[in-house]
PDB file of N, CA, C and O in Angstrom, chain B, residues numbered from 101:
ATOM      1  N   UNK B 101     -52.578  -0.646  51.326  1.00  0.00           N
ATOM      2  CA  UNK B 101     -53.259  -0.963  52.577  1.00  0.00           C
ATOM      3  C   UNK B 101     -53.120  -2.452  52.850  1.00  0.00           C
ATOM      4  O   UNK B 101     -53.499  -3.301  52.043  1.00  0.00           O
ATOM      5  N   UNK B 102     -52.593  -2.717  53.953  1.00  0.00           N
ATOM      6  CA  UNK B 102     -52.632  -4.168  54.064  1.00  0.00           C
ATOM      7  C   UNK B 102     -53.280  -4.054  55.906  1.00  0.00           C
ATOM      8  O   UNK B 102     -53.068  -3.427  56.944  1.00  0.00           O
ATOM      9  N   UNK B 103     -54.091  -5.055  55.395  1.00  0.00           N
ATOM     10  CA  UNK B 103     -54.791  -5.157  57.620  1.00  0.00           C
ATOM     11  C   UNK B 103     -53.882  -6.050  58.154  1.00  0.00           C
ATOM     12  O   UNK B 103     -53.240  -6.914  57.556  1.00  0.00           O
ATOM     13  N   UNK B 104     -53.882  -5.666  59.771  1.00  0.00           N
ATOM     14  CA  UNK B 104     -52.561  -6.219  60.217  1.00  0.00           C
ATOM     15  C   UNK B 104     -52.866  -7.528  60.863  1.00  0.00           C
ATOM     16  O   UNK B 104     -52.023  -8.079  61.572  1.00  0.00           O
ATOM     17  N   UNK B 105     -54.042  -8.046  60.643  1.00  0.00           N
ATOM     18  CA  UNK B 105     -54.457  -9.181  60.701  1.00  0.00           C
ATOM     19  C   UNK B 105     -54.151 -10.195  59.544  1.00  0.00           C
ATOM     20  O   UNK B 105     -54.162 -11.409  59.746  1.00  0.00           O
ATOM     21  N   UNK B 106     -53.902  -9.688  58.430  1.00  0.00           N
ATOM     22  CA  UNK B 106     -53.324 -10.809  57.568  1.00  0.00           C
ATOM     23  C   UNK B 106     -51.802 -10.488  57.059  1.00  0.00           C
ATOM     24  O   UNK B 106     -51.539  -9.303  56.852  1.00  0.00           O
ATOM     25  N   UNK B 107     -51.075 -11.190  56.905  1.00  0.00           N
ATOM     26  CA  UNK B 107     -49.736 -11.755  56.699  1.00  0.00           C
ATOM     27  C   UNK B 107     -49.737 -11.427  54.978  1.00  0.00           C
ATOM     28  O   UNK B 107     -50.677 -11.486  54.186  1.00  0.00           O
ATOM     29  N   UNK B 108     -48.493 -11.112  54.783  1.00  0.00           N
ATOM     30  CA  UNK B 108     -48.159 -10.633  53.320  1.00  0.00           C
ATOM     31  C   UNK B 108     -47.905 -11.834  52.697  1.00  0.00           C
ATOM     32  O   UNK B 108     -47.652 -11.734  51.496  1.00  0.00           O
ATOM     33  N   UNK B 109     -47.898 -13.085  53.229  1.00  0.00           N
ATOM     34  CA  UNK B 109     -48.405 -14.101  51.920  1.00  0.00           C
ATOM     35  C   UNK B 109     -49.787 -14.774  51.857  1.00  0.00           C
ATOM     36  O   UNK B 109     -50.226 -15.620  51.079  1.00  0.00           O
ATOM     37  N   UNK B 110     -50.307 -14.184  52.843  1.00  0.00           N
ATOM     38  CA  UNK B 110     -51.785 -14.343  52.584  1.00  0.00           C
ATOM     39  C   UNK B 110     -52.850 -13.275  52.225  1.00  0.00           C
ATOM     40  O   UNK B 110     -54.073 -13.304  52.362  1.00  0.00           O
ATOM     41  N   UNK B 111     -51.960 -12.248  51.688  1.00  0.00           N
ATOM     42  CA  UNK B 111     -52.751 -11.197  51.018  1.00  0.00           C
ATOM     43  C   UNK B 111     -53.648 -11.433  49.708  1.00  0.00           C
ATOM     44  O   UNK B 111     -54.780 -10.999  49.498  1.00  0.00           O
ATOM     45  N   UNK B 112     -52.865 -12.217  48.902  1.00  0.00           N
ATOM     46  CA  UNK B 112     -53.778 -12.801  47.743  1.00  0.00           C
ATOM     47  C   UNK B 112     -54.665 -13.539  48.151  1.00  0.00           C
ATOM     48  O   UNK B 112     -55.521 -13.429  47.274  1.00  0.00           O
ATOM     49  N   UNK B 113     -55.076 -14.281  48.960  1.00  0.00           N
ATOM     50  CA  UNK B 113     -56.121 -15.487  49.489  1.00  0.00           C
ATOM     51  C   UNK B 113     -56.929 -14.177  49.907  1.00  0.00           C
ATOM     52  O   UNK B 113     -58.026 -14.274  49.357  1.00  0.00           O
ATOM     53  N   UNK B 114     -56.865 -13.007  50.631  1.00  0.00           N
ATOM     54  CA  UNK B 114     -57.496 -12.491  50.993  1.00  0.00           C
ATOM     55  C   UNK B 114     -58.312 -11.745  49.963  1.00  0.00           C
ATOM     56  O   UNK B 114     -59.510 -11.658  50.231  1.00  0.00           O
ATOM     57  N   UNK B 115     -57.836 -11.104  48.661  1.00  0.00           N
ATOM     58  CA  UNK B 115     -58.084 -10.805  47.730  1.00  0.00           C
ATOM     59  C   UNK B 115     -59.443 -11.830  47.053  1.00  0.00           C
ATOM     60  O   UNK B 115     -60.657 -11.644  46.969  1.00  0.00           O
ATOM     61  N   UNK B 116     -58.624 -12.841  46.691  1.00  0.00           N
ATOM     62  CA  UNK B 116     -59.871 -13.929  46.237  1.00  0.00           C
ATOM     63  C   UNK B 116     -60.671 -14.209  47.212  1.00  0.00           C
ATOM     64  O   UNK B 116     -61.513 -15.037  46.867  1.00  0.00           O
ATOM     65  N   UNK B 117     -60.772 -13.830  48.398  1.00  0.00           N
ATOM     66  CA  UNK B 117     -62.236 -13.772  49.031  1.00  0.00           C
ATOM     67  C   UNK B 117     -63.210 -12.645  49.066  1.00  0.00           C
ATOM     68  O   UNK B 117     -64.393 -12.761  49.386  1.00  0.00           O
ATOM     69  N   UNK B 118     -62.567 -11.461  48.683  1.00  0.00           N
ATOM     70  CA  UNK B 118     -63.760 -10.142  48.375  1.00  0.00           C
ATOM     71  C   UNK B 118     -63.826 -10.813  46.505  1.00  0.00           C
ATOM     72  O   UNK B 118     -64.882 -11.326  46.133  1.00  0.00           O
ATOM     73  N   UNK B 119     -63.013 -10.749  45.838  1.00  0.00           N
ATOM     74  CA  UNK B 119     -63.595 -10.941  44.579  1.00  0.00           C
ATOM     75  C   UNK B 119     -64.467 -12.010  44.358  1.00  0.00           C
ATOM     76  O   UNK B 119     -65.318 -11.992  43.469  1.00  0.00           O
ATOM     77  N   UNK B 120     -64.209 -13.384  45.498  1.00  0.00           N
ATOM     78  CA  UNK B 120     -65.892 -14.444  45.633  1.00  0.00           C
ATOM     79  C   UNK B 120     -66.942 -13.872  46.061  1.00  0.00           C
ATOM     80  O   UNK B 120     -68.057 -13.996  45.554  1.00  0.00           O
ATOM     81  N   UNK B 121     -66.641 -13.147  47.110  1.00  0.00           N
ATOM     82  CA  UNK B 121     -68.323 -12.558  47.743  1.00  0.00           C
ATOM     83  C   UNK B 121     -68.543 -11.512  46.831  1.00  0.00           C
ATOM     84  O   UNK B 121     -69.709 -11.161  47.012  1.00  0.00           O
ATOM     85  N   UNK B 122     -68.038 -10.837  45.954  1.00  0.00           N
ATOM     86  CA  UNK B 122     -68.486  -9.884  44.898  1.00  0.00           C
ATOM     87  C   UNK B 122     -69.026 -10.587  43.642  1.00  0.00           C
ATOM     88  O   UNK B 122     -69.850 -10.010  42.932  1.00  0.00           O
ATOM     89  N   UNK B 123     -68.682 -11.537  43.419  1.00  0.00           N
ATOM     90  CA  UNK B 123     -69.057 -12.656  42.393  1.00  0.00           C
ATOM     91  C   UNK B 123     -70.308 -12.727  42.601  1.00  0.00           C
ATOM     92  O   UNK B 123     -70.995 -11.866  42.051  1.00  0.00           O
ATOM     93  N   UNK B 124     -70.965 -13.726  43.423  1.00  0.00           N
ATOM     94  CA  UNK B 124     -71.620 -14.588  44.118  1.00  0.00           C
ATOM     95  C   UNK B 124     -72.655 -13.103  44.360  1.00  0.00           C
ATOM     96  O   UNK B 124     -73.821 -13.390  44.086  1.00  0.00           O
ATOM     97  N   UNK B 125     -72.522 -11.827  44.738  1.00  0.00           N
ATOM     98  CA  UNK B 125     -73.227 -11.256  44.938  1.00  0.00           C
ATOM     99  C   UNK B 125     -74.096 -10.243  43.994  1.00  0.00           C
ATOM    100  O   UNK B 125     -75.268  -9.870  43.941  1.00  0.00           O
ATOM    101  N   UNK B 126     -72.607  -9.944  43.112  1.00  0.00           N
ATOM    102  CA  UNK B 126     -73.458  -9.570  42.042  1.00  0.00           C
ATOM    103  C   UNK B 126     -74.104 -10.761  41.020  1.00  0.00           C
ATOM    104  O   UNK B 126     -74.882 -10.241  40.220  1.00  0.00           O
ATOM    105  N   UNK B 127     -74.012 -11.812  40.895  1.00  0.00           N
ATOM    106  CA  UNK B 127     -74.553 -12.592  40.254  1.00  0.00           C
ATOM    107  C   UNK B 127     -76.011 -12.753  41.478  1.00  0.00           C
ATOM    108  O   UNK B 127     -76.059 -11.526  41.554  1.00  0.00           O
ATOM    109  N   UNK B 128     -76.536 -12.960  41.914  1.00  0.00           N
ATOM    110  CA  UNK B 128     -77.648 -12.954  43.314  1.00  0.00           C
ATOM    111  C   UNK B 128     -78.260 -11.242  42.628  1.00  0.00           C
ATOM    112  O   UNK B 128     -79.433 -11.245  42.255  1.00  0.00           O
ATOM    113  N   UNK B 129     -77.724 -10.322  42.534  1.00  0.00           N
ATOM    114  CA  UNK B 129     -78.517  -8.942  42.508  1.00  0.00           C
ATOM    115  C   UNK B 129     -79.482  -8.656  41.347  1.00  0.00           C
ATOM    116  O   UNK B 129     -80.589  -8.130  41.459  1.00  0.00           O
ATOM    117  N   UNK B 130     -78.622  -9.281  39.688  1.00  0.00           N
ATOM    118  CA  UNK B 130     -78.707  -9.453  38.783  1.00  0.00           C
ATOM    119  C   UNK B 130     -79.556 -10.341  37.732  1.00  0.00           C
ATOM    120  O   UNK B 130     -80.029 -10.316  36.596  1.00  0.00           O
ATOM    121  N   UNK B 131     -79.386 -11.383  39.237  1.00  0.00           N
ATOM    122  CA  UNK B 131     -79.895 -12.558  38.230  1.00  0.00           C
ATOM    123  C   UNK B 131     -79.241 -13.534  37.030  1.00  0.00           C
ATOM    124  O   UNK B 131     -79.516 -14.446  36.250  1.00  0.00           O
ATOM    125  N   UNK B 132     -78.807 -13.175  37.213  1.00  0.00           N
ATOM    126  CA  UNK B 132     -77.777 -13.633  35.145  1.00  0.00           C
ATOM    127  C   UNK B 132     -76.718 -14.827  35.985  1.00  0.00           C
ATOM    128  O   UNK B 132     -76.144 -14.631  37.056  1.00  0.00           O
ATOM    129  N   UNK B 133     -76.687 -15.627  35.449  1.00  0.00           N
ATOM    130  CA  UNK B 133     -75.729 -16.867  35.141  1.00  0.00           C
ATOM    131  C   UNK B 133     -74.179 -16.952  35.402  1.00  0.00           C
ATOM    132  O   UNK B 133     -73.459 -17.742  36.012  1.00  0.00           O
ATOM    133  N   UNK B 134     -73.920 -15.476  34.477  1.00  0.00           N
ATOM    134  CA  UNK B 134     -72.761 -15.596  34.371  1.00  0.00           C
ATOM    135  C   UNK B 134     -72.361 -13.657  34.310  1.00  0.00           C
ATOM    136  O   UNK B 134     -73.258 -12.818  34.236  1.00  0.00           O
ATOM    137  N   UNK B 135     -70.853 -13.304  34.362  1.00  0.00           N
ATOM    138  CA  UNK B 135     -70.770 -11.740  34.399  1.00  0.00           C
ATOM    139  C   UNK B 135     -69.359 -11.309  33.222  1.00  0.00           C
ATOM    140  O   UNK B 135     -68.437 -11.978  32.754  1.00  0.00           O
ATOM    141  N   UNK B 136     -69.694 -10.165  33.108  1.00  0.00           N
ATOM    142  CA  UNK B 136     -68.287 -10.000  32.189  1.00  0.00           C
ATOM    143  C   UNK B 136     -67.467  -9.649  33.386  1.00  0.00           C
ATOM    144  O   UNK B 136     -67.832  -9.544  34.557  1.00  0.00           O
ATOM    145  N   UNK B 137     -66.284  -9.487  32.856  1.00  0.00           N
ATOM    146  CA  UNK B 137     -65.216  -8.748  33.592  1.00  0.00           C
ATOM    147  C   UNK B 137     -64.204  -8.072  32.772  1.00  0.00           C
ATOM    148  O   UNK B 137     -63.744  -8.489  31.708  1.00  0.00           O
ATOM    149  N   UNK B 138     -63.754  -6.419  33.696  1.00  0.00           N
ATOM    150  CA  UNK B 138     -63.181  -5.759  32.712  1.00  0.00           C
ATOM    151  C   UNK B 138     -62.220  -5.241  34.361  1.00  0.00           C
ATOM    152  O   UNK B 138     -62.612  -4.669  35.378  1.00  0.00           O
ATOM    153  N   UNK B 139     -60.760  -5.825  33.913  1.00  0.00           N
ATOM    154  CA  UNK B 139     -60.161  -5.219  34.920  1.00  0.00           C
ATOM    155  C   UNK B 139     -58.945  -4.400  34.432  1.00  0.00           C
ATOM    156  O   UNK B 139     -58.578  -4.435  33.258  1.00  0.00           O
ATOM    157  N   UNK B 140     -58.496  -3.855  35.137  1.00  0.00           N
ATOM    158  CA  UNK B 140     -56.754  -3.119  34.867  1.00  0.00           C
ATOM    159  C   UNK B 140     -55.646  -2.906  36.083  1.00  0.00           C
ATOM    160  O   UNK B 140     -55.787  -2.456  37.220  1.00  0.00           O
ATOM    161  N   UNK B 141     -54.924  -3.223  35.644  1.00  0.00           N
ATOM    162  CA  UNK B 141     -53.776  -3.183  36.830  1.00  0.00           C
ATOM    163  C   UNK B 141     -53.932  -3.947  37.807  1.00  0.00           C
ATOM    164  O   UNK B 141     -53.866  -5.141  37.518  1.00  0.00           O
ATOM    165  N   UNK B 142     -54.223  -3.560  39.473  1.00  0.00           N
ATOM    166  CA  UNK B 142     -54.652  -3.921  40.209  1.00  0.00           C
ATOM    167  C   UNK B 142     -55.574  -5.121  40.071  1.00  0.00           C
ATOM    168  O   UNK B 142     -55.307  -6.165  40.667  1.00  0.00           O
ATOM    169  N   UNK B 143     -56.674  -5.000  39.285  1.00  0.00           N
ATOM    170  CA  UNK B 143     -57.339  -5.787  39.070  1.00  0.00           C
ATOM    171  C   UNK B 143     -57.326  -6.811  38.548  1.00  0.00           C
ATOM    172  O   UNK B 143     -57.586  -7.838  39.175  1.00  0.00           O
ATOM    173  N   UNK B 144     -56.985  -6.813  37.114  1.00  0.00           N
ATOM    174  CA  UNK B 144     -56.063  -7.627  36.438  1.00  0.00           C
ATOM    175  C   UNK B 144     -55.714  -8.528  37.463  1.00  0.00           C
ATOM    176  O   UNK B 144     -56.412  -9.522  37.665  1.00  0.00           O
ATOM    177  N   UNK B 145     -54.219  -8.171  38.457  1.00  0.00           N
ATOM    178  CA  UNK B 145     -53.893  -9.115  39.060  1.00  0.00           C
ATOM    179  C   UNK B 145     -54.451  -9.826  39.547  1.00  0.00           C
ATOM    180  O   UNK B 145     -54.481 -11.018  39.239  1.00  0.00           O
ATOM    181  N   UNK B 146     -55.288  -9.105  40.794  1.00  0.00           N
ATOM    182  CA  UNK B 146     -56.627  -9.510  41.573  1.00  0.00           C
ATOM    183  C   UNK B 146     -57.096 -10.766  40.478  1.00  0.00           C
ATOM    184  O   UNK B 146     -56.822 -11.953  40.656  1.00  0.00           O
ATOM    185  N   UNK B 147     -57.517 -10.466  39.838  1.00  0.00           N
ATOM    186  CA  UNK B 147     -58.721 -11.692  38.909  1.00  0.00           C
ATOM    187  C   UNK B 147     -57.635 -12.773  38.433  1.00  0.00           C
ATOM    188  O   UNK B 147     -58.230 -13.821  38.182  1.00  0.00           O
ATOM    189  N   UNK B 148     -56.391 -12.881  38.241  1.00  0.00           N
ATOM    190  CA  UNK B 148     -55.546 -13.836  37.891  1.00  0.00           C
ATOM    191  C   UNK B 148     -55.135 -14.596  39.087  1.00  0.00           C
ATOM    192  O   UNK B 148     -54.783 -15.771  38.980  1.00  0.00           O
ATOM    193  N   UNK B 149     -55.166 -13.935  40.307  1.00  0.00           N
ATOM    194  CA  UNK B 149     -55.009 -14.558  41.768  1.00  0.00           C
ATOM    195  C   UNK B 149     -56.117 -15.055  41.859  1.00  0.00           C
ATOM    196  O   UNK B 149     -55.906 -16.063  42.532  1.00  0.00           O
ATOM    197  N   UNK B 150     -57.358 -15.017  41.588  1.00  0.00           N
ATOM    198  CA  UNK B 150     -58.734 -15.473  41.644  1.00  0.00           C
ATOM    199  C   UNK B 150     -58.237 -16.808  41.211  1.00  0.00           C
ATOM    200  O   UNK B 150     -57.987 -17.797  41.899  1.00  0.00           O
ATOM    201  N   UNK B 151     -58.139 -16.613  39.818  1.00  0.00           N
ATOM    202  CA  UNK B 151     -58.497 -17.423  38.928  1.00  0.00           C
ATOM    203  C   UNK B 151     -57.545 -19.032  39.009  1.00  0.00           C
ATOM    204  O   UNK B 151     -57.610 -20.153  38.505  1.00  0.00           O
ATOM    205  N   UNK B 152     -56.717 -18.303  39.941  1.00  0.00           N
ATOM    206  CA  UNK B 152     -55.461 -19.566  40.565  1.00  0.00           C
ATOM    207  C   UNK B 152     -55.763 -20.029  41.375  1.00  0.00           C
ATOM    208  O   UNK B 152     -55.408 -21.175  41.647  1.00  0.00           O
ATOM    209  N   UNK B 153     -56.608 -19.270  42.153  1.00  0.00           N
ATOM    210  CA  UNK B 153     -56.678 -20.474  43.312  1.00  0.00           C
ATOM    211  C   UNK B 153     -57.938 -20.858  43.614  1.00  0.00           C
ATOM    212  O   UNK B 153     -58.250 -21.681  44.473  1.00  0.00           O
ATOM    213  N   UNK B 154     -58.749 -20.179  42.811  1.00  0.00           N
ATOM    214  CA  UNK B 154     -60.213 -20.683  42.738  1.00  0.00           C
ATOM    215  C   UNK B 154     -60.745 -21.014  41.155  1.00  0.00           C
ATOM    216  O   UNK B 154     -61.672 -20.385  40.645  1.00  0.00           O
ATOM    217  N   UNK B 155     -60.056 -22.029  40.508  1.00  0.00           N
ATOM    218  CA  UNK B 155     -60.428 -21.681  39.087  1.00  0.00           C
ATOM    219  C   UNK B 155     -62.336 -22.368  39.126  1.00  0.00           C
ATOM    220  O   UNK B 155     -62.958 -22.352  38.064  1.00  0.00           O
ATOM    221  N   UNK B 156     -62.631 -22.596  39.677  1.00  0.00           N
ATOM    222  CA  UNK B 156     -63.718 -23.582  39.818  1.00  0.00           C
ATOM    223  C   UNK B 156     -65.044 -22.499  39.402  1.00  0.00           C
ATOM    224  O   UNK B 156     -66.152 -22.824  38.975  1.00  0.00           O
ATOM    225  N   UNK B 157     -64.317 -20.597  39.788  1.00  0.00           N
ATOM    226  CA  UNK B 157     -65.119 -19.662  39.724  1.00  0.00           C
ATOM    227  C   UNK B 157     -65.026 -19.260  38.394  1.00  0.00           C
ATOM    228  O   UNK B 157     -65.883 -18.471  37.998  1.00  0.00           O
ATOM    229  N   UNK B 158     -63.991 -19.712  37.466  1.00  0.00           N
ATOM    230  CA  UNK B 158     -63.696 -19.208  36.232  1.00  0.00           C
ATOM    231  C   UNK B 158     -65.167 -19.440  35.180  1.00  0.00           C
ATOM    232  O   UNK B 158     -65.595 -18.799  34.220  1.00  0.00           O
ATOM    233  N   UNK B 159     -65.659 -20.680  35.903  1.00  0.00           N
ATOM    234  CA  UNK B 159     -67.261 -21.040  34.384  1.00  0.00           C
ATOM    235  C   UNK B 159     -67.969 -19.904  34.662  1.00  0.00           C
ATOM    236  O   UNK B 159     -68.500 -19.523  33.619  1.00  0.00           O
ATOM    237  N   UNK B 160     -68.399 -18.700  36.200  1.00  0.00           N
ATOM    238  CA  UNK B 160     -69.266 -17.454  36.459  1.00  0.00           C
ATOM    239  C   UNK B 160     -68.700 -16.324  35.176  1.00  0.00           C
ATOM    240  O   UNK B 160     -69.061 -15.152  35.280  1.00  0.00           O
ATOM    241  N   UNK B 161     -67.841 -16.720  34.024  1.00  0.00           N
ATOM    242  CA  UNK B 161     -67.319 -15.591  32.929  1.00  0.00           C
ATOM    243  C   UNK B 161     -67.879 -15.802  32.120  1.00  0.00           C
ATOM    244  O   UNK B 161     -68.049 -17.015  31.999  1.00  0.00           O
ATOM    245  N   UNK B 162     -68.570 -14.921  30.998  1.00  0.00           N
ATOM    246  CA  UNK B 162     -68.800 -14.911  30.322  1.00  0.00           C
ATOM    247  C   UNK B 162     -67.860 -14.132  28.856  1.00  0.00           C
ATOM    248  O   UNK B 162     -67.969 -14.450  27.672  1.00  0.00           O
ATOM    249  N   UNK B 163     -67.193 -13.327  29.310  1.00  0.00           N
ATOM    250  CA  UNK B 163     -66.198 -12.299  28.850  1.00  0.00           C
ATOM    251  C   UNK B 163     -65.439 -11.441  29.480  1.00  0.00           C
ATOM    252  O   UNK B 163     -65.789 -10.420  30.071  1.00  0.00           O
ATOM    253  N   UNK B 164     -64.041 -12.023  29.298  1.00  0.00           N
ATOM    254  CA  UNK B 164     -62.669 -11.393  30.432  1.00  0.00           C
ATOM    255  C   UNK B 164     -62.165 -10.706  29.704  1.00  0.00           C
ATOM    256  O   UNK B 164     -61.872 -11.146  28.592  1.00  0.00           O
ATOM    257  N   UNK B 165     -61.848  -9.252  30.087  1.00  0.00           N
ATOM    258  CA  UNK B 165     -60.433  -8.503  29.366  1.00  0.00           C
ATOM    259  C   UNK B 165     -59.826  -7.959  30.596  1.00  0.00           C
ATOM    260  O   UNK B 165     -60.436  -7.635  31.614  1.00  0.00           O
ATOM    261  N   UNK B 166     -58.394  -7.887  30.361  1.00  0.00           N
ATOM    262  CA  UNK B 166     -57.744  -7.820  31.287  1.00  0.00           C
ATOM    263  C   UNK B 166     -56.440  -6.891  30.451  1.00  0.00           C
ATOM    264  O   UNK B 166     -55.763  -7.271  29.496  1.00  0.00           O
ATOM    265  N   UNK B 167     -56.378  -5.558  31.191  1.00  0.00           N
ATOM    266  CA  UNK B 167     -55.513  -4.528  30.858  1.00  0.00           C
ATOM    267  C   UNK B 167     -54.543  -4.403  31.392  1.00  0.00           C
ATOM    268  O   UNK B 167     -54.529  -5.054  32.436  1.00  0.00           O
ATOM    269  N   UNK B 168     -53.831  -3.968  31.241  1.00  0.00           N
ATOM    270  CA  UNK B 168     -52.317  -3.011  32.374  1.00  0.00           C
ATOM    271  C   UNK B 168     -51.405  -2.292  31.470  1.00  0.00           C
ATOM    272  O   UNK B 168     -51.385  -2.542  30.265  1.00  0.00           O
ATOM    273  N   UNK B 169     -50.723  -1.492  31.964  1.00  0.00           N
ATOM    274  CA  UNK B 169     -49.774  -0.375  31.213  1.00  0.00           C
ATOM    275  C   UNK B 169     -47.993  -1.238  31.237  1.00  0.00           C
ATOM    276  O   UNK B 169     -47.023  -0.663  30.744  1.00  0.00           O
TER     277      UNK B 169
END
């Protein structure tokens, strides 16, 4: 799925903006400091595109694993 409002090299920027407002939100629901993260594939990537262009979000970890086949 790509929306035809964003451009296929700005698909990752778009990515690291649902995985900030998911951050930021589950940390707000929770309460807690900091969150684990457990991704695969998709995700994986997702959180390594995060983590590039927003590393500033990387201290919200407490424990990363990151899978793929």
């Amino acid at each position: 799925f790509q929306p035809s409002f964003i451009s296929p090299a700005d698909h990752w920027v778009f990515i690291v903006l649902l995985y900030k407002y998911t951050i930021f939100q589950a940390l707000k629901e929770t309460g807690k400091e900091e969150l684990q993260y457990v991704g695969h594939s998709m995700g994986t990537t997702g959180f390594m595109a995060m983590a590039h262009y927003r590393p500033d979000i990387m201290d919200k970890y407490d424990n990363i694993m990151c899978t793929a086949f």
